Coordinates of C-alpha atoms and ligand atoms in Angstrom, one line a residue:
X1 CA 76.3 87.0 120.1
X2 CA 78.7 85.6 122.6
X3 CA 80.5 82.9 120.7
X4 CA 82.9 80.9 122.8
X5 CA 86.1 82.1 121.2
X6 CA 89.5 80.9 122.4
X7 CA 91.9 83.4 123.9
X8 CA 93.9 83.6 120.6
X9 CA 90.7 84.3 118.7
X10 CA 89.6 87.0 121.2
X11 CA 93.1 88.7 120.9
X12 CA 92.9 88.6 117.1
X13 CA 89.4 90.0 117.1
X14 CA 90.4 92.9 119.4
X15 CA 93.5 93.7 117.2
X16 CA 91.3 93.6 114.1
X17 CA 88.7 95.9 115.6
X18 CA 91.4 98.4 116.6
X19 CA 92.9 98.4 113.1
X20 CA 89.4 98.7 111.6
X21 CA 88.3 101.6 113.8
X22 CA 91.6 103.5 113.9
X23 CA 92.9 103.0 110.4
X24 CA 90.6 101.4 107.8
X25 CA 87.2 102.9 108.6
X26 CA 88.3 106.5 108.2
X27 CA 89.9 105.9 104.8
X28 CA 87.1 103.7 103.5
X29 CA 84.9 106.5 102.1
X30 CA 87.8 108.4 100.4
X31 CA 89.2 105.3 98.7
X32 CA 85.7 104.3 97.6
X33 CA 85.1 107.7 96.1
X34 CA 88.5 108.0 94.4
X35 CA 88.7 104.3 93.4
X36 CA 92.2 104.3 94.9
X37 CA 93.8 100.9 95.7
X38 CA 94.9 101.3 99.4
X39 CA 98.5 100.1 99.3
X40 CA 98.9 101.4 102.8
X41 CA 96.2 99.0 104.0
X42 CA 98.1 96.1 102.5
X43 CA 101.2 97.2 104.3
X44 CA 99.3 97.6 107.5
X45 CA 97.9 94.1 107.2
X46 CA 101.4 92.7 106.5
X47 CA 102.8 94.4 109.5
X48 CA 100.0 93.0 111.7
X49 CA 100.9 89.5 110.4
X50 CA 97.5 89.1 108.7
X51 CA 98.6 88.3 105.1
X52 CA 99.7 84.8 106.2
X53 CA 97.2 84.3 109.0
X54 CA 96.3 80.7 108.3
X55 CA 99.7 79.7 106.7
X56 CA 101.9 77.2 108.6
X57 CA 104.3 78.9 110.9
X58 CA 107.3 77.2 109.2
X59 CA 106.5 79.3 106.1
X60 CA 106.3 82.5 108.2
X61 CA 102.5 82.4 108.7
X62 CA 100.4 82.8 111.8
X63 CA 99.3 79.1 111.9
X64 CA 95.8 80.2 112.9
X65 CA 92.5 78.3 112.2
X66 CA 89.6 79.1 109.9
X67 CA 87.5 80.8 112.6
X68 CA 90.4 83.3 112.8
X69 CA 90.3 83.7 109.0
X70 CA 86.5 84.3 109.2
X71 CA 87.0 86.9 112.0
X72 CA 89.7 88.7 109.9
X73 CA 87.5 89.0 106.8
X74 CA 84.5 90.0 108.9
X75 CA 86.3 92.8 110.9
X76 CA 88.3 94.1 107.9
X77 CA 85.1 94.2 105.7
X78 CA 83.1 95.8 108.5
X79 CA 85.6 98.7 108.4
X80 CA 86.3 98.6 104.7
X81 CA 84.9 96.0 102.3
X82 CA 87.4 96.7 99.6
X83 CA 90.2 95.9 102.1
X84 CA 88.4 92.7 103.1
X85 CA 88.3 91.7 99.4
X86 CA 92.0 92.4 98.8
X87 CA 92.8 90.3 101.9
X88 CA 90.6 87.4 101.2
X89 CA 91.6 87.0 97.5
X90 CA 95.2 87.1 98.5
X91 CA 95.0 84.6 101.4
X92 CA 92.3 82.1 100.6
X93 CA 92.4 82.1 96.8
X94 CA 96.2 82.3 96.1
X95 CA 98.2 81.7 99.2
X96 CA 96.3 78.8 100.7
X97 CA 96.2 76.6 97.6
X98 CA 100.0 77.0 97.2
X99 CA 100.3 75.8 100.8
X100 CA 97.9 72.9 100.2
X101 CA 99.2 71.7 96.8
X102 CA 102.6 73.4 96.2
X103 CA 105.9 71.6 96.0
X104 CA 108.6 72.4 98.6
X105 CA 110.4 74.6 96.0
X106 CA 107.1 76.5 95.3
X107 CA 106.5 77.0 99.0
X108 CA 110.0 78.4 99.5
X109 CA 109.8 80.6 96.4
X110 CA 106.1 81.8 96.5
X111 CA 104.4 80.9 99.8
X112 CA 106.9 82.6 102.1
X113 CA 106.7 86.1 100.4
X114 CA 102.9 85.7 100.1
X115 CA 102.7 84.8 103.8
X116 CA 104.8 87.8 104.9
X117 CA 102.8 90.2 102.7
X118 CA 105.9 91.1 100.7
X119 CA 104.0 89.8 97.7
X120 CA 100.3 90.1 96.9
X121 CA 98.3 87.2 95.5
X122 CA 95.4 86.7 93.0
X123 CA 93.3 83.9 91.6
X124 CA 92.4 83.7 87.9
X125 CA 89.6 81.3 87.0
X126 CA 86.8 83.3 85.3
X127 CA 87.0 84.5 81.7
X128 CA 85.2 87.1 79.7
X129 CA 82.9 84.5 78.2
X130 CA 82.4 82.1 81.1
X131 CA 82.2 82.7 84.9
X132 CA 79.7 80.3 86.4
X133 CA 80.6 77.5 84.0
X134 CA 84.2 77.4 85.1
X135 CA 85.1 74.2 83.2
X136 CA 84.2 75.9 79.9
X137 CA 87.4 78.0 80.0
X138 CA 89.2 78.8 76.8
X139 CA 92.6 79.8 78.1
X140 CA 95.1 77.2 76.9
X141 CA 98.4 76.0 78.1
X142 CA 100.5 74.0 75.6
X143 CA 103.5 72.0 76.5
X144 CA 106.8 73.2 75.0
X145 CA 110.0 71.7 76.3
X146 CA 110.5 72.8 80.0
X147 CA 107.6 75.2 79.7
X148 CA 103.9 75.6 79.1
X149 CA 102.8 78.4 76.8
X150 CA 99.7 80.2 78.0
X151 CA 97.2 82.0 75.6
X152 CA 93.9 83.6 76.5
X153 CA 92.2 86.1 78.9
X154 CA 90.9 86.0 82.4
X155 CA 88.2 88.3 83.8
X156 CA 87.0 89.9 87.0
X157 CA 90.4 89.2 88.7
X158 CA 90.5 90.7 92.3
X159 CA 93.9 92.3 93.0
X160 CA 94.2 92.3 89.2
X161 CA 96.9 94.8 88.3
X162 CA 98.1 95.1 91.9
X163 CA 99.2 91.5 92.7
X164 CA 102.6 89.9 92.2
X165 CA 101.7 86.2 92.1
X166 CA 98.7 84.7 90.3
X167 CA 97.2 81.3 90.4
X168 CA 96.0 80.8 86.9
X169 CA 93.7 78.0 85.7
X170 CA 94.1 76.9 82.0
X171 CA 93.2 74.0 79.7
X172 CA 96.1 71.7 79.0
X173 CA 93.7 69.3 77.2
X174 CA 90.4 70.8 76.2
X175 CA 89.0 67.4 75.1
X176 CA 89.1 66.3 78.7
X177 CA 86.9 69.3 79.8
X178 CA 87.3 69.8 83.6
X179 CA 89.8 66.9 83.8
X180 CA 92.1 68.8 81.4
X181 CA 92.4 71.9 83.6
X182 CA 95.8 72.7 85.2
X183 CA 96.8 75.3 87.8
X184 CA 99.9 77.5 87.1
X185 CA 101.7 80.0 89.3
X186 CA 102.4 83.0 87.2
X187 CA 104.6 85.9 88.3
X188 CA 104.0 89.6 87.3
X189 CA 106.5 90.7 84.8
X190 CA 106.5 87.4 82.8
X191 CA 106.8 88.1 79.1
X192 CA 103.5 87.9 77.4
X193 CA 101.5 88.6 80.6
X194 CA 99.5 91.9 80.6
X195 CA 96.5 93.6 82.2
X196 CA 93.2 95.1 80.9
X197 CA 91.8 98.4 82.2
X198 CA 90.5 98.5 85.7
X199 CA 86.7 97.7 85.9
X200 CA 84.6 100.7 87.1
X201 CA 82.5 98.8 89.7
X202 CA 79.3 99.5 91.7
X203 CA 80.9 98.6 95.0
X204 CA 84.3 97.5 96.5
X205 CA 85.6 100.3 94.4
X206 CA 89.0 100.5 96.0
X207 CA 89.9 96.9 95.1
X208 CA 91.6 96.4 91.8
X209 CA 89.6 94.3 89.3
X210 CA 91.0 93.8 85.8
X211 CA 91.3 91.3 83.0
X212 CA 94.6 89.4 82.6
X213 CA 95.9 88.6 79.1
X214 CA 98.3 85.9 78.1
X215 CA 99.9 86.1 74.8
X216 CA 102.4 83.2 74.2
X217 CA 103.4 83.5 77.8
X218 CA 106.0 80.9 78.8
X219 CA 105.5 79.4 82.3
X220 CA 108.1 77.0 83.6
X221 CA 106.9 73.4 84.3
X222 CA 108.2 73.9 87.8
X223 CA 105.2 76.4 88.3
X224 CA 102.5 73.8 87.7
X225 CA 100.5 73.6 90.9
X226 CA 99.8 69.9 91.9
X227 CA 99.7 67.6 88.9
X228 CA 98.7 68.4 85.3
X229 CA 94.9 67.9 85.2
X230 CA 94.4 68.7 88.9
X231 CA 93.4 72.3 88.3
X232 CA 89.6 72.0 88.4
X233 CA 89.6 70.2 91.7
X234 CA 92.1 72.6 93.1
X235 CA 89.9 75.5 92.0
X236 CA 86.7 74.0 93.5
X237 CA 88.4 73.2 96.8
X238 CA 89.9 76.6 96.9
X239 CA 86.5 78.2 96.3
X240 CA 85.0 76.0 99.1
X241 CA 87.4 77.8 101.5
X242 CA 87.0 81.2 99.8
X243 CA 83.3 81.1 100.2
X244 CA 83.6 81.0 104.0
X245 CA 85.5 84.3 103.6
X246 CA 82.8 85.8 101.3
X247 CA 80.1 84.9 103.8
X248 CA 82.2 86.5 106.6
X249 CA 82.6 89.6 104.4
X250 CA 78.8 89.8 104.0
X251 CA 78.4 89.4 107.8
X252 CA 80.9 92.2 108.4
X253 CA 79.1 94.6 106.0
X254 CA 75.7 93.8 107.6
X255 CA 77.1 94.4 111.1
X256 CA 78.4 97.8 110.0
X257 CA 75.0 98.7 108.6
X258 CA 73.2 97.4 111.7
X259 CA 75.4 99.3 114.2
X260 CA 75.1 102.6 112.2
X261 CA 71.3 102.1 111.9
X262 CA 70.9 101.8 115.6
X263 CA 73.1 104.9 116.2
X264 CA 71.1 106.9 113.7
X265 CA 67.7 105.7 114.9
X266 CA 68.7 106.7 118.4
X267 CA 69.5 110.3 117.3
X268 CA 66.9 111.0 114.6
X269 CA 63.5 112.2 115.9
X270 CA 60.1 112.2 114.1
X271 CA 56.6 112.9 115.4
X272 CA 58.1 114.0 118.7
X273 CA 60.2 110.9 119.5
X274 CA 63.3 109.1 118.6
X275 CA 62.7 106.9 115.5
X276 CA 64.2 104.0 117.6
X277 CA 61.1 104.1 119.7
X278 CA 58.9 103.2 116.7
X279 CA 58.1 99.5 116.5
X280 CA 58.5 99.7 112.7
X281 CA 62.2 100.5 113.2
X282 CA 62.6 98.1 116.1
X283 CA 61.3 95.2 113.9
X284 CA 63.9 96.0 111.2
X285 CA 66.7 96.0 113.8
X286 CA 65.4 92.8 115.4
X287 CA 65.4 91.1 112.0
X288 CA 69.0 92.3 111.2
X289 CA 70.3 91.1 114.5
X290 CA 68.7 87.7 114.2
X291 CA 69.9 87.1 110.7
X292 CA 73.5 88.3 111.5
X293 CA 73.6 85.7 114.3
X294 CA 72.2 83.0 112.1
X295 CA 74.8 83.8 109.4
X296 CA 77.6 83.5 112.1
X297 CA 76.5 80.1 113.1
X298 CA 76.5 78.9 109.5
X299 CA 79.9 80.4 108.9
X300 CA 81.4 78.9 112.0
X301 CA 79.9 75.5 111.1
X302 CA 81.7 75.6 107.8
X303 CA 84.9 77.0 109.3
X304 CA 84.9 74.2 111.9
X305 CA 84.3 71.5 109.3
X306 CA 87.2 73.0 107.3
X307 CA 89.5 72.8 110.3
X308 CA 88.5 69.2 111.0
X309 CA 89.4 68.2 107.5
X310 CA 85.8 67.3 106.7
X311 CA 83.9 67.8 103.4
X312 CA 82.5 71.3 103.8
X313 CA 81.4 72.3 100.3
X314 CA 77.7 72.3 101.2
X315 CA 78.3 74.2 104.5
X316 CA 80.4 76.9 102.8
X317 CA 77.9 77.3 100.0
X318 CA 75.0 77.5 102.6
X319 CA 76.9 80.1 104.6
X320 CA 77.7 82.2 101.5
X321 CA 74.2 82.2 100.1
X322 CA 72.6 82.9 103.4
X323 CA 75.0 85.6 104.5
X324 CA 75.2 87.4 101.2
X325 CA 71.5 87.6 100.7
X326 CA 71.0 88.7 104.3
X327 CA 73.6 91.4 103.9
X328 CA 71.9 92.7 100.7
X329 CA 68.5 92.7 102.3
X330 CA 69.6 94.4 105.5
X331 CA 71.9 97.0 103.9
X332 CA 68.8 98.1 101.9
X333 CA 66.9 98.3 105.2
X334 CA 69.7 100.3 106.7
X335 CA 69.3 102.9 103.9
X336 CA 65.5 102.9 104.5
X337 CA 66.1 103.6 108.3
X338 CA 68.3 106.5 107.4
X339 CA 65.7 107.8 104.9
X340 CA 66.8 110.5 102.5
X341 CA 70.2 110.9 104.3
X342 CA 70.8 107.2 103.7
X343 CA 70.6 107.8 100.0
X344 CA 73.5 110.3 100.1
X345 CA 77.2 109.8 100.6
X346 CA 77.0 111.8 103.9
X347 CA 76.3 108.4 105.6
X348 CA 78.1 105.1 105.0
X349 CA 75.0 103.0 104.5
X350 CA 74.7 103.6 100.7
X351 CA 78.3 102.3 100.4
X352 CA 77.4 99.2 102.4
X353 CA 74.5 98.5 100.1
X354 CA 76.7 98.8 97.0
X355 CA 79.4 96.7 98.6
X356 CA 77.0 94.0 99.8
X357 CA 75.8 93.3 96.2
X358 CA 79.1 91.7 95.1
X359 CA 78.9 89.1 97.8
X360 CA 75.9 87.6 95.9
X361 CA 78.0 87.4 92.7
X362 CA 81.7 86.7 93.2
X363 CA 83.2 83.3 94.2
X364 CA 80.0 81.8 92.7
X365 CA 76.7 83.5 92.4
X366 CA 73.8 82.7 94.7
X367 CA 72.4 80.5 91.9
X368 CA 75.7 78.5 91.8
X369 CA 75.7 78.2 95.6
X370 CA 72.2 76.6 95.4
X371 CA 73.6 74.2 92.7
X372 CA 76.5 73.2 95.0
X373 CA 74.1 72.7 97.9
X374 CA 71.7 70.6 95.8
X375 CA 74.5 68.4 94.4
X376 CA 75.9 67.8 97.9
X377 CA 72.4 66.9 99.2
X378 CA 72.0 64.4 96.4
X379 CA 75.2 62.7 97.4
X380 CA 74.4 62.8 101.1
X381 CA 70.8 61.7 100.9
X382 CA 70.2 59.5 97.9
Ligands
CAA1 N1 85.8 69.8 95.8 C1 86.4 68.8 95.1 N2 86.0 68.4 93.9 C2 84.9 69.0 93.4 C3 84.2 70.0 94.0 C4 84.7 70.4 95.3 N3 84.1 71.4 96.0 N4 83.2 70.4 93.3 C5 83.3 69.6 92.2 N5 84.3 68.8 92.2 C6 84.7 67.8 91.3 C7 83.6 66.7 91.1 O1 83.6 65.7 92.0 C8 83.9 66.2 89.7 O2 84.9 65.3 89.7 P1 84.9 63.9 88.9 O3 84.9 64.3 87.5 O4 86.2 63.3 89.3 O5 83.7 63.2 89.3 C9 84.4 67.5 89.0 O6 84.9 68.3 90.0 C10 83.3 68.2 88.2 O7 82.2 68.5 89.0 P2 80.8 69.0 88.5 O8 80.3 68.0 87.4 O9 80.0 69.3 89.6 O10 81.3 70.3 87.7 P3 80.4 71.3 86.8 O11 81.2 71.7 85.6 O12 79.0 70.9 86.7 O13 80.5 72.7 87.7 C11 80.0 74.2 89.5 C12 80.2 72.7 89.0 C13 79.7 74.0 91.0 C14 78.9 74.9 88.8 C15 81.4 74.9 89.3 O14 81.6 75.2 87.9 C16 81.4 76.2 90.0 O15 81.7 76.3 91.2 N6 81.2 77.4 89.3 C17 81.3 78.7 89.8 C18 82.7 79.2 89.7 C19 83.0 80.3 90.6 O16 82.7 80.3 91.8 N7 83.7 81.3 90.0 C20 84.1 82.4 90.8 C21 85.5 82.8 90.3 S1 86.6 83.3 91.5 C22 86.2 84.8 92.0 O17 85.1 85.3 91.8 C23 87.2 85.6 92.7 C24 87.7 86.8 92.2 O18 88.9 87.1 92.3 C25 86.8 87.7 91.5

C-alpha cells in the first residue's frame, strides 16, 4: 500500500528496513532458538537514535510522530519480533510516560538516559494473580518519611531482568481501588528489588520476561510519577499508546509471513506447476494482503488521533484486536502454504506463527480490547 508518508517518515522507513535486513533478520533465528537477549540489537537501536524516537528533542530524543513509532515497531518486528518487543516496551511503556507525566528532575535523571538508549526501560502493571483486572493489584506502597516502601510481585514484565529503569504501579490506598494506584520510577539495584527466573515462552523468545519482586523496597517520594493516586490513569493512557505499537508489531510479523509465502509459492512446484499458480494459494495471499492493508489504515487512524491529542482509546484497541487476530490467522496460513517445510525450523514461518500469538495477549488480551471498544462506544453513542 502506498501510504502518503512525509519525507522524514520515508527516510526512517528506509533506515529501519536496512537495519532489519542487514542486521536483525539474520540473528533472529539464532536468538529465538537460544533464548538469548540481543544486547547488540539494543546497542544498534541506540546508535540509530531509535530508543528515544518520539521523545522531545530537548531531552535528546528524535521528536518524531506516532506514525514513525508505528513504522519502527513494524519494521523491527518484521525482521525480529523479539527486538520489536524490547523496543516498544522501552519506548511506549516506560520512556513516554516519564516524558508525559514526569517532573523536570525526573526527566533530567531518567528520561535523558532512556532516550539515548544508555538505559533500558520496562513497565510493571500485571501481577501473578491479576493481569486483565489491572486495578485488582496487590503490590502495596506505604508512605514512610521521604520514601514509599514497596512490597509485592509483578509478572510478565518485558525487558524484565535486562532493564535499568522500571515504571511500577502499586496500591498506595487499596480501599480506593483504581483511584489508590500510584506510579513509581524504580531503578535496578535498589535494595529489596529482585527478579524471578526468565519465563520459557512460546514466542518472542529472545526478549526477557520475568517476575519482579519487591521486599520492603524503599523508593524516594521524588520518584512518584505524577501525583499519588494518578497511577491507574497513567497506566491506561500508556497502554492506549502501547497498543498502537502492538498492532504495528502484528502487522510487521504478518508482512514477513506474507512476503516469505509469496517467495516460497513462486519456487515450489506441485502437479507440474508453481503452487503460486493455484487459485487456492492466490486466494490465501489475496486475503493476507487485504487484511495487512486494512490493519495499516486502522493503526494510522489511531496514531494520527494520538498525534492530534484526541481521545484514541477505541481506535488503538480496534487496531490492536484487528491486527493481532489477522497476524495470528495469516501466520497459520503461511505455515499451510509452506506445507511440511513450514512446520520445521528450516523456514521462518513457524517462528512468525509463535511470535504472532503474543500480540493477542499482551498489553491487553483481545477480550480486553473488545471491552475497551464497547465502553468507548457506550460513551460515544448513548
Ligand atoms: N485513559 C484514561 N482513563 C481511563 C482509560 C484510558 N484509556 N481507561 C479507563 N480510564 C479511567 C476511567 O475513566 C475511570 O476513571 P474514573 O474512576 O475517574 O471514572 C477509571 O480509569 C477506571 O476505569 P474502568 O472502570 O473502565 O476500569 P476497570 O477496572 O473496569 O478496567 C480495563 C478497565 C480496560 C479492563 C483495564 O483494567 C485494562 O485495560 N485491563 C488490561 C490491562 C492490560 O492491558 N495489561 C497489560 C499489561 S502491560 C503488558 O502486557 C506489557 C508487558 O510488558 C508484558
